[in-house]
PDB file of C-alpha atoms in Angstrom:
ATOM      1  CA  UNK C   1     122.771  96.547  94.124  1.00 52.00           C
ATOM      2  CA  UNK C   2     121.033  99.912  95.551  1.00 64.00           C
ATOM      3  CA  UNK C   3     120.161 100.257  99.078  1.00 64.00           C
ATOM      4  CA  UNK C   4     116.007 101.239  98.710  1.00 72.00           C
ATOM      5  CA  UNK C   5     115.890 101.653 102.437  1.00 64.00           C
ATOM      6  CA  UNK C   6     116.377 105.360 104.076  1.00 63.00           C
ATOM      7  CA  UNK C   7     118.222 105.637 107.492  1.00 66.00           C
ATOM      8  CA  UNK C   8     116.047 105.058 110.032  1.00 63.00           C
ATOM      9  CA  UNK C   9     113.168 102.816 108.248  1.00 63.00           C
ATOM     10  CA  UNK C  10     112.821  99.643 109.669  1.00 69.00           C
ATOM     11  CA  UNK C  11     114.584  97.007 107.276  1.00 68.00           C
ATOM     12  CA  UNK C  12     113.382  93.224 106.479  1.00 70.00           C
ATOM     13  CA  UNK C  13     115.904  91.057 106.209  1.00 64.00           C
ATOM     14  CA  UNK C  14     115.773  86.839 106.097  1.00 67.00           C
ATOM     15  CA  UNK C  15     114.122  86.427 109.533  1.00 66.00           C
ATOM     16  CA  UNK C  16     111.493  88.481 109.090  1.00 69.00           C
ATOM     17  CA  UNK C  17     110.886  87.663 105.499  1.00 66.00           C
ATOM     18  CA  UNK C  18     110.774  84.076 106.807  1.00 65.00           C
ATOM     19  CA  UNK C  19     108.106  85.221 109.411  1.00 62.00           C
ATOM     20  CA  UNK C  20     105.886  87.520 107.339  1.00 71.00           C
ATOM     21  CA  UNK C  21     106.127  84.600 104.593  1.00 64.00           C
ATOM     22  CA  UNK C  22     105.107  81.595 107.020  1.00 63.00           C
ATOM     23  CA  UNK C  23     102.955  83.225 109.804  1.00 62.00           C
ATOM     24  CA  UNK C  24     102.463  87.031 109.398  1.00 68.00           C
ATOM     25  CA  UNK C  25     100.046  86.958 106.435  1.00 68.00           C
ATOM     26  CA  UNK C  26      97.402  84.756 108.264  1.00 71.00           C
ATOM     27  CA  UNK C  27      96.803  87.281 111.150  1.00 78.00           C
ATOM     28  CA  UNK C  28      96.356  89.940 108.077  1.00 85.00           C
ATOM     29  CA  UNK C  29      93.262  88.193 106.204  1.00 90.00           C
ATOM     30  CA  UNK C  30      91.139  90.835 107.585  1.00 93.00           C
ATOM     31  CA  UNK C  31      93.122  93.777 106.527  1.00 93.00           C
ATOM     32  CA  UNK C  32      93.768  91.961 102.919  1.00 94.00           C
ATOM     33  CA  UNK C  33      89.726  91.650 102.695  1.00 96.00           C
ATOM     34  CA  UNK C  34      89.390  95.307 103.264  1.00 97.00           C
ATOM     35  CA  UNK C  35      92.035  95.947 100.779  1.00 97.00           C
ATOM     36  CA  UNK C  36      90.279  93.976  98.142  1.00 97.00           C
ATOM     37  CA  UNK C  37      86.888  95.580  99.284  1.00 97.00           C
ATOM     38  CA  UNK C  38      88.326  99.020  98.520  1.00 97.00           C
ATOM     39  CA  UNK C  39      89.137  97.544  94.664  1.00 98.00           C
ATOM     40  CA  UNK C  40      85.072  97.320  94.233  1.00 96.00           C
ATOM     41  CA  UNK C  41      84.465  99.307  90.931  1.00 96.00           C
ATOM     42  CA  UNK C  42      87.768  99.604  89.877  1.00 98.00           C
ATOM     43  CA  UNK C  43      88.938  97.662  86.549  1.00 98.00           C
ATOM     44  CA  UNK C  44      92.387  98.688  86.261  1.00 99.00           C
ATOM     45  CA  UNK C  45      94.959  97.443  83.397  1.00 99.00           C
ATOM     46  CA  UNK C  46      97.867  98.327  85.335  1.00 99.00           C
ATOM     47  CA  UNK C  47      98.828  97.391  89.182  1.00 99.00           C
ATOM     48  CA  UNK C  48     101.780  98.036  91.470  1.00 99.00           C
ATOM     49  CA  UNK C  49     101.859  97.024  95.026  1.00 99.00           C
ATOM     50  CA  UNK C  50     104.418  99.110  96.741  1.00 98.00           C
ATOM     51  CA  UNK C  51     106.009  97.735  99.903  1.00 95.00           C
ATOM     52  CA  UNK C  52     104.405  94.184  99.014  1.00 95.00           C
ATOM     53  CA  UNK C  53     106.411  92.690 101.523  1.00 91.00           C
ATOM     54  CA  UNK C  54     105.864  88.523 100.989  1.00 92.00           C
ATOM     55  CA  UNK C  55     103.268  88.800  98.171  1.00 94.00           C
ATOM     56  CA  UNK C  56     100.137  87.464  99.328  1.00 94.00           C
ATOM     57  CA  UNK C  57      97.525  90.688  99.018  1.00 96.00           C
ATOM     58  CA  UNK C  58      99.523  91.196  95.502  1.00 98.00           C
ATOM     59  CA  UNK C  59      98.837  87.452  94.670  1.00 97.00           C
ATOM     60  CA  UNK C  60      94.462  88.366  95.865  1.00 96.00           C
ATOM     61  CA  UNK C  61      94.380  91.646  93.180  1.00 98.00           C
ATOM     62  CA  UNK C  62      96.171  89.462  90.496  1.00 98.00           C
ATOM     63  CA  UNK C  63      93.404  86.621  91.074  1.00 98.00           C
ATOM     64  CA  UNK C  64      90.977  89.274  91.242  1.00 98.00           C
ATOM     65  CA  UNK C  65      91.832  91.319  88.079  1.00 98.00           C
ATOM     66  CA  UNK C  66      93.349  88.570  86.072  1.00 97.00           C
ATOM     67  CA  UNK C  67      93.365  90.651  82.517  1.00 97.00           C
ATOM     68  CA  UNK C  68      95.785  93.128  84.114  1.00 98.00           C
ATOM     69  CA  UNK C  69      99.343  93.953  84.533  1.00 98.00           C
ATOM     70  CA  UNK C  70     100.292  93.281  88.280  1.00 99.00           C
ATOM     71  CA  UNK C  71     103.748  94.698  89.567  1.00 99.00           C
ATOM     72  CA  UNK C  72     105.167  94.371  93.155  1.00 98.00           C
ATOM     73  CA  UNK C  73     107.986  96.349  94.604  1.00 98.00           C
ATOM     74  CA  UNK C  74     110.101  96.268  98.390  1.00 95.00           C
ATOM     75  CA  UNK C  75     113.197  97.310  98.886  1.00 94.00           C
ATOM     76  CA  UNK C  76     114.247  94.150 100.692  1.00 92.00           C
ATOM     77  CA  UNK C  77     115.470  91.643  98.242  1.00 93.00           C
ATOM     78  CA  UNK C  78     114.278  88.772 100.567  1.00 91.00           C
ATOM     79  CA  UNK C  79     110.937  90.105 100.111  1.00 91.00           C
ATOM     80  CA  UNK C  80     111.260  89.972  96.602  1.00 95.00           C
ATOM     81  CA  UNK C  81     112.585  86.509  96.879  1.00 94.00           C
ATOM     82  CA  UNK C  82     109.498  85.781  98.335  1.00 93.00           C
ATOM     83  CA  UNK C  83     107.098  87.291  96.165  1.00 95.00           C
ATOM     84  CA  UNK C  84     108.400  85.150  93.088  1.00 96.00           C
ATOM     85  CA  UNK C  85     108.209  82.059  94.940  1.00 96.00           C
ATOM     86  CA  UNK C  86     104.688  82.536  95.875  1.00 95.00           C
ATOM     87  CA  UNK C  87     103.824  84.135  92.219  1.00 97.00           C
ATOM     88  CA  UNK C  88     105.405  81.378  90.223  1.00 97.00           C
ATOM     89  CA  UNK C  89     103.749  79.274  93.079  1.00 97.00           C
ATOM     90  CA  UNK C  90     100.379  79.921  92.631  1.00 96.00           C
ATOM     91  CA  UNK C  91     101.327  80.563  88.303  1.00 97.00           C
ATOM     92  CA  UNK C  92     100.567  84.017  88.586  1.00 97.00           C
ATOM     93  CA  UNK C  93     101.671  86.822  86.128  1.00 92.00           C
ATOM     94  CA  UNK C  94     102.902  89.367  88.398  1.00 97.00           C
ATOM     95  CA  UNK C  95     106.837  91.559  87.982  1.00 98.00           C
ATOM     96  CA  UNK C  96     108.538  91.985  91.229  1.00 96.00           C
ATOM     97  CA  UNK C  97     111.532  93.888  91.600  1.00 97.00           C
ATOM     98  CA  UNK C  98     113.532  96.074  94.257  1.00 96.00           C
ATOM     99  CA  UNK C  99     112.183  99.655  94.701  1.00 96.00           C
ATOM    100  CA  UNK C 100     110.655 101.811  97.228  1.00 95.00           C
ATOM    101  CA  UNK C 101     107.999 104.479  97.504  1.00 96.00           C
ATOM    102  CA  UNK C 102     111.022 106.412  95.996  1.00 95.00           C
ATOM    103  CA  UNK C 103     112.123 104.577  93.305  1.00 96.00           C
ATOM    104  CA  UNK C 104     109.543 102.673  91.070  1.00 98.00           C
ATOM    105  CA  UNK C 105     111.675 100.639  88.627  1.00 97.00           C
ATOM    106  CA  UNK C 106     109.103 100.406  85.907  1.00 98.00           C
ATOM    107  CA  UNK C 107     109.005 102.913  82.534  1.00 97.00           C
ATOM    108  CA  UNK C 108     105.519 102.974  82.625  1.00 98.00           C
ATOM    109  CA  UNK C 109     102.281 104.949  84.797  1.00 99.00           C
ATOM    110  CA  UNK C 110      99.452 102.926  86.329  1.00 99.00           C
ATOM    111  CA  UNK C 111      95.897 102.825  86.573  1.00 99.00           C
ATOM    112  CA  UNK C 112      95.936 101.337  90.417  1.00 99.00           C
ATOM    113  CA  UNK C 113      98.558 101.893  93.004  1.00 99.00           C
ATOM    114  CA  UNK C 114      98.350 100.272  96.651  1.00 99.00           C
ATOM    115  CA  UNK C 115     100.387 100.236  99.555  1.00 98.00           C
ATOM    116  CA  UNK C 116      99.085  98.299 102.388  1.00 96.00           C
ATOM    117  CA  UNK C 117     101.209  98.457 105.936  1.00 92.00           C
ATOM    118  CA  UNK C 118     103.981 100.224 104.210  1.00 93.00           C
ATOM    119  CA  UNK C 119     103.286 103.874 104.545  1.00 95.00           C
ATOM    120  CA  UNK C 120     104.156 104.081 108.227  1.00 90.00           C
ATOM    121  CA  UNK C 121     107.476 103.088 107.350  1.00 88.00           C
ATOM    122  CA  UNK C 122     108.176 105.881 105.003  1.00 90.00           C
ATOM    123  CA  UNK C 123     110.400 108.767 106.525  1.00 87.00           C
ATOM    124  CA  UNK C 124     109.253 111.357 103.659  1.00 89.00           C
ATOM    125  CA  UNK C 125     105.966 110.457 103.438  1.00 94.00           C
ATOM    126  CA  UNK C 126     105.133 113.557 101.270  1.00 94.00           C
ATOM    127  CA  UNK C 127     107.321 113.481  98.719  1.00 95.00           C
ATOM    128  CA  UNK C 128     107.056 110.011  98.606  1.00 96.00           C
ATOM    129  CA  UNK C 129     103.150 110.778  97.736  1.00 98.00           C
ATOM    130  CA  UNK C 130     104.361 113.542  95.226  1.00 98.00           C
ATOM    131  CA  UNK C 131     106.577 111.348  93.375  1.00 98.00           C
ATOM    132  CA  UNK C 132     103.864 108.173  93.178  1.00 98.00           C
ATOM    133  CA  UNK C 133     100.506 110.512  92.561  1.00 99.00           C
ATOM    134  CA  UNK C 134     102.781 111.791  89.127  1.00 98.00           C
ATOM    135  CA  UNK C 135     102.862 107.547  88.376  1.00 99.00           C
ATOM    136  CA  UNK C 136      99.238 107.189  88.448  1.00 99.00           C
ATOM    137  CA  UNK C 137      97.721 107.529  84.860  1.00 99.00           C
ATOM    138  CA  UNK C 138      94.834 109.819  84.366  1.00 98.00           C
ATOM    139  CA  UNK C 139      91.388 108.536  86.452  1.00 98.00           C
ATOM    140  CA  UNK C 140      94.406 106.619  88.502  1.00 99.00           C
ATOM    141  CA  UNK C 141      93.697 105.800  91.820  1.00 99.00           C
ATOM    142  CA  UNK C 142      96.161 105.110  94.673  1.00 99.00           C
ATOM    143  CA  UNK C 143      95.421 103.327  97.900  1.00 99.00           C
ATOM    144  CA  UNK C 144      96.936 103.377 101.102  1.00 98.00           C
ATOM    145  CA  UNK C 145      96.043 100.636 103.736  1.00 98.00           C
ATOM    146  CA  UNK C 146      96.779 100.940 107.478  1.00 96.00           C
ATOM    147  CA  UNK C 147      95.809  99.943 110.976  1.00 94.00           C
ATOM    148  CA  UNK C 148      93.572 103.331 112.128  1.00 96.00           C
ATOM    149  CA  UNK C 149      95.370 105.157 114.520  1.00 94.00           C
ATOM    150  CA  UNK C 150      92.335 106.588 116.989  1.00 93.00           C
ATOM    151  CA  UNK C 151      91.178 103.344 117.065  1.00 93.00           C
ATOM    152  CA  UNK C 152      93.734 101.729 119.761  1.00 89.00           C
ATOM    153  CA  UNK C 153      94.155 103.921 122.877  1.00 83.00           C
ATOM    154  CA  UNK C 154      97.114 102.895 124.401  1.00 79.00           C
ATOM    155  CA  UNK C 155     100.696 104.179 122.905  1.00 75.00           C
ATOM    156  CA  UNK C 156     102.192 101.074 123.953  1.00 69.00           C
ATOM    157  CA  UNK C 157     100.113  98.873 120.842  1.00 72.00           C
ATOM    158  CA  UNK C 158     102.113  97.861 118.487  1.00 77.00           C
ATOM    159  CA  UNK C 159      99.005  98.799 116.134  1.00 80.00           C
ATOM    160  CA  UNK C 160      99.688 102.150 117.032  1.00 78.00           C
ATOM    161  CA  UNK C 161     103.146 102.513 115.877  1.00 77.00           C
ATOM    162  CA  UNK C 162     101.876 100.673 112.676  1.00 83.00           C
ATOM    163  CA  UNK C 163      99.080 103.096 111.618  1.00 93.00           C
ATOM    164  CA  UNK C 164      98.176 105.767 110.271  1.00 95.00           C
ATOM    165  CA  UNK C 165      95.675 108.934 111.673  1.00 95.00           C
ATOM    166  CA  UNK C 166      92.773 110.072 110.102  1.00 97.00           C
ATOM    167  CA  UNK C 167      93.926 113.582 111.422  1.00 97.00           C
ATOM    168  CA  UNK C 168      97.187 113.014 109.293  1.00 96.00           C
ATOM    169  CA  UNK C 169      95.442 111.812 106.208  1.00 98.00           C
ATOM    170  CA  UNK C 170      92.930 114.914 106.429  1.00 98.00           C
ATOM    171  CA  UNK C 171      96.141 117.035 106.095  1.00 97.00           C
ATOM    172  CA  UNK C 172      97.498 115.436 102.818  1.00 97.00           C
ATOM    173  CA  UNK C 173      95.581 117.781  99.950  1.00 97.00           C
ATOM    174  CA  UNK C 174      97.100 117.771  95.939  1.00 97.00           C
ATOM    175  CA  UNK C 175      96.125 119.218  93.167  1.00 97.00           C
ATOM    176  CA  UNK C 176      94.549 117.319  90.697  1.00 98.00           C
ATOM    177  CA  UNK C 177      93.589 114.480  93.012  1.00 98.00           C
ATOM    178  CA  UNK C 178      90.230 114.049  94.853  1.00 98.00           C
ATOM    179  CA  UNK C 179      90.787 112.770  97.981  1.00 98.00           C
ATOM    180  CA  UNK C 180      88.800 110.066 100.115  1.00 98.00           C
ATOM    181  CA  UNK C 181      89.103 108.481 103.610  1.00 99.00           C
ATOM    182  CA  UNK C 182      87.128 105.290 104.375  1.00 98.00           C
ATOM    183  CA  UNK C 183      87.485 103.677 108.321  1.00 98.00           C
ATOM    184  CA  UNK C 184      85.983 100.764 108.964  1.00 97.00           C
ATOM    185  CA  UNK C 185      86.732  99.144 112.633  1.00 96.00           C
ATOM    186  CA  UNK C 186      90.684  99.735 112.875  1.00 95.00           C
ATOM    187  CA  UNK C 187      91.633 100.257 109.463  1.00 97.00           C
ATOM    188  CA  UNK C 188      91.941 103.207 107.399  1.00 98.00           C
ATOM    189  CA  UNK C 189      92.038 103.608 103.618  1.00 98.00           C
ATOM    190  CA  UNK C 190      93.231 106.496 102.171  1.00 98.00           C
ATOM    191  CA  UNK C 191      92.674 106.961  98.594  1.00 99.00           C
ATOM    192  CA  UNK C 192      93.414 109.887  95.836  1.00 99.00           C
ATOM    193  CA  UNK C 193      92.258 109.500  92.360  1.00 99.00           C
ATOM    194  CA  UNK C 194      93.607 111.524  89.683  1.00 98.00           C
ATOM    195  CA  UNK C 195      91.292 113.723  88.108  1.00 97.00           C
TER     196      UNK C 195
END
């Protein structure tokens, strides 16, 4: 089996499976409520949630567009352990496989891509962008979710380290994509929709 992961990214093995699975996702209901917020007007037929760690905000956009195809990828295959659990769980129609912001394992494009508290994790963030913008179909949109970086002052918050500037996400400009940046308290979505 492929390693996903790229030296230096931080890896989630059992433990931390175990403790995103049982007690992580419950101090996250306000950043999986923005997520869904930032879904408003979309009606995709195709979804992939990259870096969906345990499942649960992939588990909200498959309740909330039921009609569509819902995919989840993470490169740690305890993580994806998880994510069928909780899919076949809750009888939800959702694929799940190993893959990273690298690697998609699916033949196919997509109308809606998210990534919620993955991005910081990703050593090459922009050619990890270039690589997923060219999976989005045309009028595609892709979503990234994080904690807002200006937002906590101190270095020492572990928010911080897990964020993502709006500095930064003014910087990232393709061609072909429209770009938007939405902040609301301290989180950040960063969207670009294929025009």
């Amino acid at each position: 089996m492929p390693d996903y992961y790229v030296d230096g990214e931080e890896k989630f093995g059992l433990l931390t499976t175990s403790f995103y699975s049982i007690f992580a996702w419950r101090l996250l209901k306000k950043l999986y409520n923005f997520a869904i917020y930032e879904f408003e007007g979309l009606s995709p037929e195709t979804i992939l949630d990259i870096g969906a760690g345990p499942g649960r905000l992939t588990a909200m956009v498959a309740k909330k567009f039921p009609d569509a195809q819902v995919y989840a990828i993470d490169p740690s295959k305890y993580m994806v352990d998880a994510e069928r659990k909780l899919f076949k769980k809750e009888n939800l129609r959702c694929t799940c496989e190993q893959g990273s912001s690298r690697d998609i394992p699916f033949n196919i494009n997509f109308d809606l891509i998210f990534s919620s508290l993955s991005f910081h994790h990703w050593k090459d963030r922009e050619k990890s962008l270039e690589y997923i913008l060219g999976r989005l179909n045309k009028g595609g949109v892709f979503i990234i979710i994080e904690y807002y970086n200006e937002y906590y002052k101190s270095n020492l918050s572990a928010y911080k380290r897990h964020s993502l500037s709006k500095k930064y996400a003014e910087s990232l400009n393709y061609d072909g994509y429209e770009k938007t940046i939405d902040v609301r308290g301290n989180l950040i979505a960063l969207k670009f929709k294929k025009i």
